[in-house]
mmCIF file of C-alpha atoms in Angstrom:
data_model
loop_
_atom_site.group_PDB
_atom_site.id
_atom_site.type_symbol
_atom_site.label_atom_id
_atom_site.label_comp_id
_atom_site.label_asym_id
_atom_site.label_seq_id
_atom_site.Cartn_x
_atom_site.Cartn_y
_atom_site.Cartn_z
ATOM 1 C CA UNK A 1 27.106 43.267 30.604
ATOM 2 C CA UNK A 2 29.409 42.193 28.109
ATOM 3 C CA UNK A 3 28.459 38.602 28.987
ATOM 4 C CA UNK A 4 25.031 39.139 28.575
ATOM 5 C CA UNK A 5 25.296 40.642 25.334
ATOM 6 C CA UNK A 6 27.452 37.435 24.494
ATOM 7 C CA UNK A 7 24.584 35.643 25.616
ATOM 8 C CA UNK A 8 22.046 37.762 23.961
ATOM 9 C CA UNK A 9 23.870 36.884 20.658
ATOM 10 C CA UNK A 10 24.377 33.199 20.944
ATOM 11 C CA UNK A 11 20.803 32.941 21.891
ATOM 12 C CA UNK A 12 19.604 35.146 18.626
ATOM 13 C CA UNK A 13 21.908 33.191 16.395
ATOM 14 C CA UNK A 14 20.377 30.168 17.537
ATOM 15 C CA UNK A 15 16.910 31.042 17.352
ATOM 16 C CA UNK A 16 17.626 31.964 13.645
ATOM 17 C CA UNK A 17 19.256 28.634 12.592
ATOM 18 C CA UNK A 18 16.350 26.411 14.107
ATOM 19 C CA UNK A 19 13.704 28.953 12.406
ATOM 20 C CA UNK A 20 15.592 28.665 8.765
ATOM 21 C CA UNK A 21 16.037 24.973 9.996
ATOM 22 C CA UNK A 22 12.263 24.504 10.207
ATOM 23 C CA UNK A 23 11.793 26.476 7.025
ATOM 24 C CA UNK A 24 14.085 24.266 4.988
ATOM 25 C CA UNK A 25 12.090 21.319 6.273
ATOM 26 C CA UNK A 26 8.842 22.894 5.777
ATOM 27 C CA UNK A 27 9.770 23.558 1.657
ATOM 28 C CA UNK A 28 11.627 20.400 1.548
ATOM 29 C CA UNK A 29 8.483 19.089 -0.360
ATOM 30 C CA UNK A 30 8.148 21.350 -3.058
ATOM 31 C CA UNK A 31 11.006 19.241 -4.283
ATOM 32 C CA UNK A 32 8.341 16.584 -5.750
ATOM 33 C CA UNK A 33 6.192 17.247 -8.617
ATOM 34 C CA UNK A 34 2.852 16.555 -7.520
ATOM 35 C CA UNK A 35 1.595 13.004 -7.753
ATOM 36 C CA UNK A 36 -0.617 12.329 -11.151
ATOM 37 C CA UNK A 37 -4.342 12.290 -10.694
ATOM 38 C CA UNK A 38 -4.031 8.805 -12.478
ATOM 39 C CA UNK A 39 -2.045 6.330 -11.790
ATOM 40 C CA UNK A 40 -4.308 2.785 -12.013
ATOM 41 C CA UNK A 41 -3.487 0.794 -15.536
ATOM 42 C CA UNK A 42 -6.161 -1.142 -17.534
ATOM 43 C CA UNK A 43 -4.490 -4.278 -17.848
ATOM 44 C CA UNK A 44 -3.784 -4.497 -14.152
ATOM 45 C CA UNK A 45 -4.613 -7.853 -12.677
ATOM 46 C CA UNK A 46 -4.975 -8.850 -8.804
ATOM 47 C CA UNK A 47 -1.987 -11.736 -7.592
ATOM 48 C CA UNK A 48 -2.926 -13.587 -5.197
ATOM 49 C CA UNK A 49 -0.695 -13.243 -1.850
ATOM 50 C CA UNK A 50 0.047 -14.918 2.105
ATOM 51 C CA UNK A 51 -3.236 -14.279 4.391
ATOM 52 C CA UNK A 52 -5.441 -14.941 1.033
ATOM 53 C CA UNK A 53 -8.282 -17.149 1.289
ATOM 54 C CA UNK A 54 -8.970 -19.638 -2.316
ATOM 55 C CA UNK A 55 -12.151 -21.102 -3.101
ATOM 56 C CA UNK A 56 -10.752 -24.066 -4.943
ATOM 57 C CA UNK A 57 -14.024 -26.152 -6.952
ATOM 58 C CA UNK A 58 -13.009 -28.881 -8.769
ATOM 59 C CA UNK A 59 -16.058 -29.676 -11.331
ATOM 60 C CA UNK A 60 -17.414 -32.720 -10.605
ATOM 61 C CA UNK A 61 -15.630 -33.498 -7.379
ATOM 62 C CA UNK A 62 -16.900 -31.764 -4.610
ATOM 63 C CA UNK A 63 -14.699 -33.856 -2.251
ATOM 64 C CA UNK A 64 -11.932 -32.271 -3.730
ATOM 65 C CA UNK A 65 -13.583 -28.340 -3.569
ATOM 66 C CA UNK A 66 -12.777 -26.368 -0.554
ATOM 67 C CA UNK A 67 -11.598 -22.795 0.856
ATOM 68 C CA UNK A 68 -7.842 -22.853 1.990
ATOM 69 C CA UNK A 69 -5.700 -20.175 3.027
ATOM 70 C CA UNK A 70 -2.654 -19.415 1.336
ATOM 71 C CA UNK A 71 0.681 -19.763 3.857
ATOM 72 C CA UNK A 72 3.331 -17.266 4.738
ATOM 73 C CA UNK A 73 5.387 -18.508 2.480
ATOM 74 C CA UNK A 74 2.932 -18.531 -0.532
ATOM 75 C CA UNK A 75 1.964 -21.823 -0.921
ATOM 76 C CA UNK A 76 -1.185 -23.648 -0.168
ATOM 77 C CA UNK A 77 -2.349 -27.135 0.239
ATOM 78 C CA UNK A 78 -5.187 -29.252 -0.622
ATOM 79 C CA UNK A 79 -6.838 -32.823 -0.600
ATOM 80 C CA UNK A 80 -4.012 -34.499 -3.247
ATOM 81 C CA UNK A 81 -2.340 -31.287 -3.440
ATOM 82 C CA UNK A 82 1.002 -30.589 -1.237
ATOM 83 C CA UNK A 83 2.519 -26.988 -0.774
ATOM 84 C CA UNK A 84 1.441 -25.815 -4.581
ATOM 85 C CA UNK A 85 3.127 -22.575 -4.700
ATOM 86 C CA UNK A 86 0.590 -19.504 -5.264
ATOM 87 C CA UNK A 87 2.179 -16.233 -4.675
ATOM 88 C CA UNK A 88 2.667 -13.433 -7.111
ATOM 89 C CA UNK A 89 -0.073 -15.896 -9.511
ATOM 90 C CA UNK A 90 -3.651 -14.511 -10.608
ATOM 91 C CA UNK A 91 -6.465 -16.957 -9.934
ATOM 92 C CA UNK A 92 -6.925 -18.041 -13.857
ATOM 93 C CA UNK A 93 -2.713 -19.493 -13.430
ATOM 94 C CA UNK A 94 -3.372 -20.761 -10.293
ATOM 95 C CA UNK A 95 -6.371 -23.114 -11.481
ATOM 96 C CA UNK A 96 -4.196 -24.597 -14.384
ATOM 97 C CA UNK A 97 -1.433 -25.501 -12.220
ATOM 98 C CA UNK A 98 -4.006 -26.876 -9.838
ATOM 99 C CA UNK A 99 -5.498 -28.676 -12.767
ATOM 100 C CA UNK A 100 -2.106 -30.341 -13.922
ATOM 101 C CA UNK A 101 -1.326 -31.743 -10.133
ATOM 102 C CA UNK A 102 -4.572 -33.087 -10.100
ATOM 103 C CA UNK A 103 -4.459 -35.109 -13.455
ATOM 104 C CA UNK A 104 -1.754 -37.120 -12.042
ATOM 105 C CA UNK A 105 -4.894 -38.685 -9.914
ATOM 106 C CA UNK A 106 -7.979 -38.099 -11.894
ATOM 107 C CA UNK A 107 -9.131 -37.769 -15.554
ATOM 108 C CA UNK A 108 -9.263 -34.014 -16.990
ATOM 109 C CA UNK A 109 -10.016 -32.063 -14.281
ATOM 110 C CA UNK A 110 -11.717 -28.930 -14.305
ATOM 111 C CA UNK A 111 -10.733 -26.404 -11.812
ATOM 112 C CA UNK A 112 -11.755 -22.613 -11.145
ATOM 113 C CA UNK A 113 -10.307 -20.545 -8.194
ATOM 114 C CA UNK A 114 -12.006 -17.303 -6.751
ATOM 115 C CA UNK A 115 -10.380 -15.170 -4.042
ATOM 116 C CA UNK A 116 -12.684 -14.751 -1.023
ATOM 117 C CA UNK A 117 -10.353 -12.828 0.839
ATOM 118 C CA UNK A 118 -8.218 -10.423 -0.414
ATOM 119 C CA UNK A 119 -4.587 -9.323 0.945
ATOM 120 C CA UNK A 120 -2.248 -9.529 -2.138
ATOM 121 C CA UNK A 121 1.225 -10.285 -2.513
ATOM 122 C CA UNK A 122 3.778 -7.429 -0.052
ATOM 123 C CA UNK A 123 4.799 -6.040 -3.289
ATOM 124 C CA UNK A 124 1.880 -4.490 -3.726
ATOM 125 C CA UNK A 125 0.417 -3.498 -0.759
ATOM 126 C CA UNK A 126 0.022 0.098 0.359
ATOM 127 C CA UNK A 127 1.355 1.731 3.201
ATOM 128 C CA UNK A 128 0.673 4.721 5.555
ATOM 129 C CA UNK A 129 3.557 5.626 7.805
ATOM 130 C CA UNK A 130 3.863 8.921 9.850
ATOM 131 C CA UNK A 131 0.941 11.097 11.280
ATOM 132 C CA UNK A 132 -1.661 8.868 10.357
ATOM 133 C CA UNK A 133 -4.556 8.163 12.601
ATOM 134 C CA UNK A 134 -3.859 4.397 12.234
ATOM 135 C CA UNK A 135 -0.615 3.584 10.221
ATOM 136 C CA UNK A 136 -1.230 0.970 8.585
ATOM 137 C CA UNK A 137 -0.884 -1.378 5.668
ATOM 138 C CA UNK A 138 -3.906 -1.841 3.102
ATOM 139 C CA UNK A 139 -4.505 -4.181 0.306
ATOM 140 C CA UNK A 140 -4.084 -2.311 -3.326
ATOM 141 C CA UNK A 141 -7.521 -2.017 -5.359
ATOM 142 C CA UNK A 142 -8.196 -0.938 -8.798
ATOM 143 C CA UNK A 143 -8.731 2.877 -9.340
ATOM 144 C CA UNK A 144 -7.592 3.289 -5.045
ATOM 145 C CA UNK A 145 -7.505 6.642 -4.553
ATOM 146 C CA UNK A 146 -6.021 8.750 -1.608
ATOM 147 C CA UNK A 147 -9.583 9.944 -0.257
ATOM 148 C CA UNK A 148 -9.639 5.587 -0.209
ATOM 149 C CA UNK A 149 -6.684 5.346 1.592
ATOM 150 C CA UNK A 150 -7.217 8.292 4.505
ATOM 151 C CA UNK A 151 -10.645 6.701 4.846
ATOM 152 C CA UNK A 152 -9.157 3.268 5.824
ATOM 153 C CA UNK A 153 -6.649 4.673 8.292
ATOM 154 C CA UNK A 154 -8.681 7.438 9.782
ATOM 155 C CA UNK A 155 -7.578 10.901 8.314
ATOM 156 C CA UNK A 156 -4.916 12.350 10.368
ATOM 157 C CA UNK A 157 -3.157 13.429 13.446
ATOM 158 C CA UNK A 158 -3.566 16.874 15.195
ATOM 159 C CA UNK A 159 -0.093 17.392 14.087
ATOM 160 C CA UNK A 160 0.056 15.924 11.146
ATOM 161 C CA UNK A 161 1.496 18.057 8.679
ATOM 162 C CA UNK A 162 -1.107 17.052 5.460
ATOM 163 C CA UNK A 163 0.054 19.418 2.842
ATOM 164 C CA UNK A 164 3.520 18.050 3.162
ATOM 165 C CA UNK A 165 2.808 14.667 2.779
ATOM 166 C CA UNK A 166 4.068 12.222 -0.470
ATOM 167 C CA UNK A 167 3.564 9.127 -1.773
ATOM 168 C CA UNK A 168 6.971 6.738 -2.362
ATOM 169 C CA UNK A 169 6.108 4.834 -5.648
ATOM 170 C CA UNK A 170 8.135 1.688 -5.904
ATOM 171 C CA UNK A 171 6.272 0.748 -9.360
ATOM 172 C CA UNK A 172 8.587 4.332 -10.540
ATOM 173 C CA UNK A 173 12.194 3.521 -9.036
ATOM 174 C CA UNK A 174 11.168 4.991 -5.844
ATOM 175 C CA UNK A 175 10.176 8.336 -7.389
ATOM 176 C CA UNK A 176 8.213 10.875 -4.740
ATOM 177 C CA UNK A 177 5.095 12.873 -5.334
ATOM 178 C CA UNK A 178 3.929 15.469 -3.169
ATOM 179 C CA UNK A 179 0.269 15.383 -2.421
ATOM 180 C CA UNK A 180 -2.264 17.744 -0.522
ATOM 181 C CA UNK A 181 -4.005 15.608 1.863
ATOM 182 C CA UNK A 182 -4.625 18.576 4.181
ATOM 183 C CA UNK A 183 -6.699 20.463 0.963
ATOM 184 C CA UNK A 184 -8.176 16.922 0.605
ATOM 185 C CA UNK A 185 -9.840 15.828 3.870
ATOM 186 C CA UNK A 186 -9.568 19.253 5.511
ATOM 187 C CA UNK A 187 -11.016 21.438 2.685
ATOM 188 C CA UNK A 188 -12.743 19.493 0.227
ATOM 189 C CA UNK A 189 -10.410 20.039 -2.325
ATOM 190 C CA UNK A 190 -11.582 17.069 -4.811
ATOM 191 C CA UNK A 191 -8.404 18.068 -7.033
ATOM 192 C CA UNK A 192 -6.294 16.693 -4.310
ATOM 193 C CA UNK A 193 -7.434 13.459 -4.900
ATOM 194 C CA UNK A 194 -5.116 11.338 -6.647
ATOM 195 C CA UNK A 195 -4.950 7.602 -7.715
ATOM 196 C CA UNK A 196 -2.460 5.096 -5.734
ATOM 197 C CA UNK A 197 -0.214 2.649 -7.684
ATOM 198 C CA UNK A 198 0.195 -0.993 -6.111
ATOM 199 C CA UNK A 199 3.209 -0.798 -3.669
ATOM 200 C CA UNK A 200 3.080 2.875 -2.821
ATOM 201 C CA UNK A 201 4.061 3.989 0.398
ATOM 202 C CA UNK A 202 2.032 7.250 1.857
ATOM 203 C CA UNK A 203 4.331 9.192 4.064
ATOM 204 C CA UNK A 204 2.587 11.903 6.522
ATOM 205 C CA UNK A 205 5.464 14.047 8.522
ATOM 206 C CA UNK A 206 4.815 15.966 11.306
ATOM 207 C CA UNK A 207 3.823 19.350 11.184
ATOM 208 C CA UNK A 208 6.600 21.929 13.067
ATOM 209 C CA UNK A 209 4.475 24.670 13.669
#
């Protein structure tokens, strides 16, 4: 009997340090303020990254004007134009630098660059780790909000745990905000909706219970 009861006690004790255990993860997120429903700036502007696709047209010379991908390594290539670094540059600072190595071959050139295909530079990409229906990472757009975000990855897991979920801002020092993406998808709770910043990271744990 006596062992029993030993038994008995060992077992209670236990049970109560893996329920407080749970508890203290379950409230670990009221630690972060939650997120600001704005985050997007006016004078952001989109830098072009590796995986990007440039429409480079050269006025005038159309044997010079062409789509070329920009490399891993952030440079891209062209007909008189060898590994012309473009990562981390918006299109307007890409075409004058394009327009300066060309000069050394023809008279005042004239050169515009549009992004066809967007990826941006790793910076400031966004990513969705954890219970996420497909983790993944997504290109940052202007005014991206989290309804955006759990659109692209397709809401969440059975067991994800959506009210305890935050977003990792790099753009802040690596400051975390709690958001309520269960309230959000789950509920319709529009005020869950918040705006992303380029380079945040969207962190969905597991639910415990």
């Amino acid at each position: 009997m006596s062992f029993r009861r030993s038994m008995g006690g060992v077992a209670r004790y236990f049970f109560i340090a893996l329920a407080a255990t749970l508890l203290v993860g379950c409230a670990t997120n009221n630690e972060f303020a939650p997120a600001p429903a704005t985050a997007a700036t006016s004078d952001y502007s989109y830098h072009i990254g590796p995986g990007d696709i440039v429409n480079i047209v050269v006025w005038r010379n159309p044997e010079l004007s062409m789509s070329v991908p920009v490399r891993p390594d952030g440079k891209l290539a062209a007909p008189l134009i060898e590994d012309l670094p473009a990562l981390g540059k918006d299109p307007t600072t890409l075409s004058r630098d394009i327009e300066k190595a060309l000069a050394k071959f023809i008279r005042d050139p004239v050169v515009t660059v549009i992004v066809t295909q967007f990826v941006g530079p790793y910076s400031e990409q966004i990513r969705v780790v954890g219970e996420a229906t497909k983790p993944q990472v997504l290109s940052y757009k202007q005014k991206m909000t989290l309804l955006d975000v759990m659109i692209a990855v397709g809401g969440v897991t059975d067991f994800a745990d959506g009210n305890g979920a935050t977003i990792l801002r790099s753009a802040e020092g690596n400051k975390q905000y709690s958001v309520r993406i269960k309230d959000l998808i789950k509920r319709g709770d529009v005020s869950a909706n918040v705006e992303m910043k380029p380079g945040d990271v969207l962190i969905i744990p597991r639910s415990w219970f």
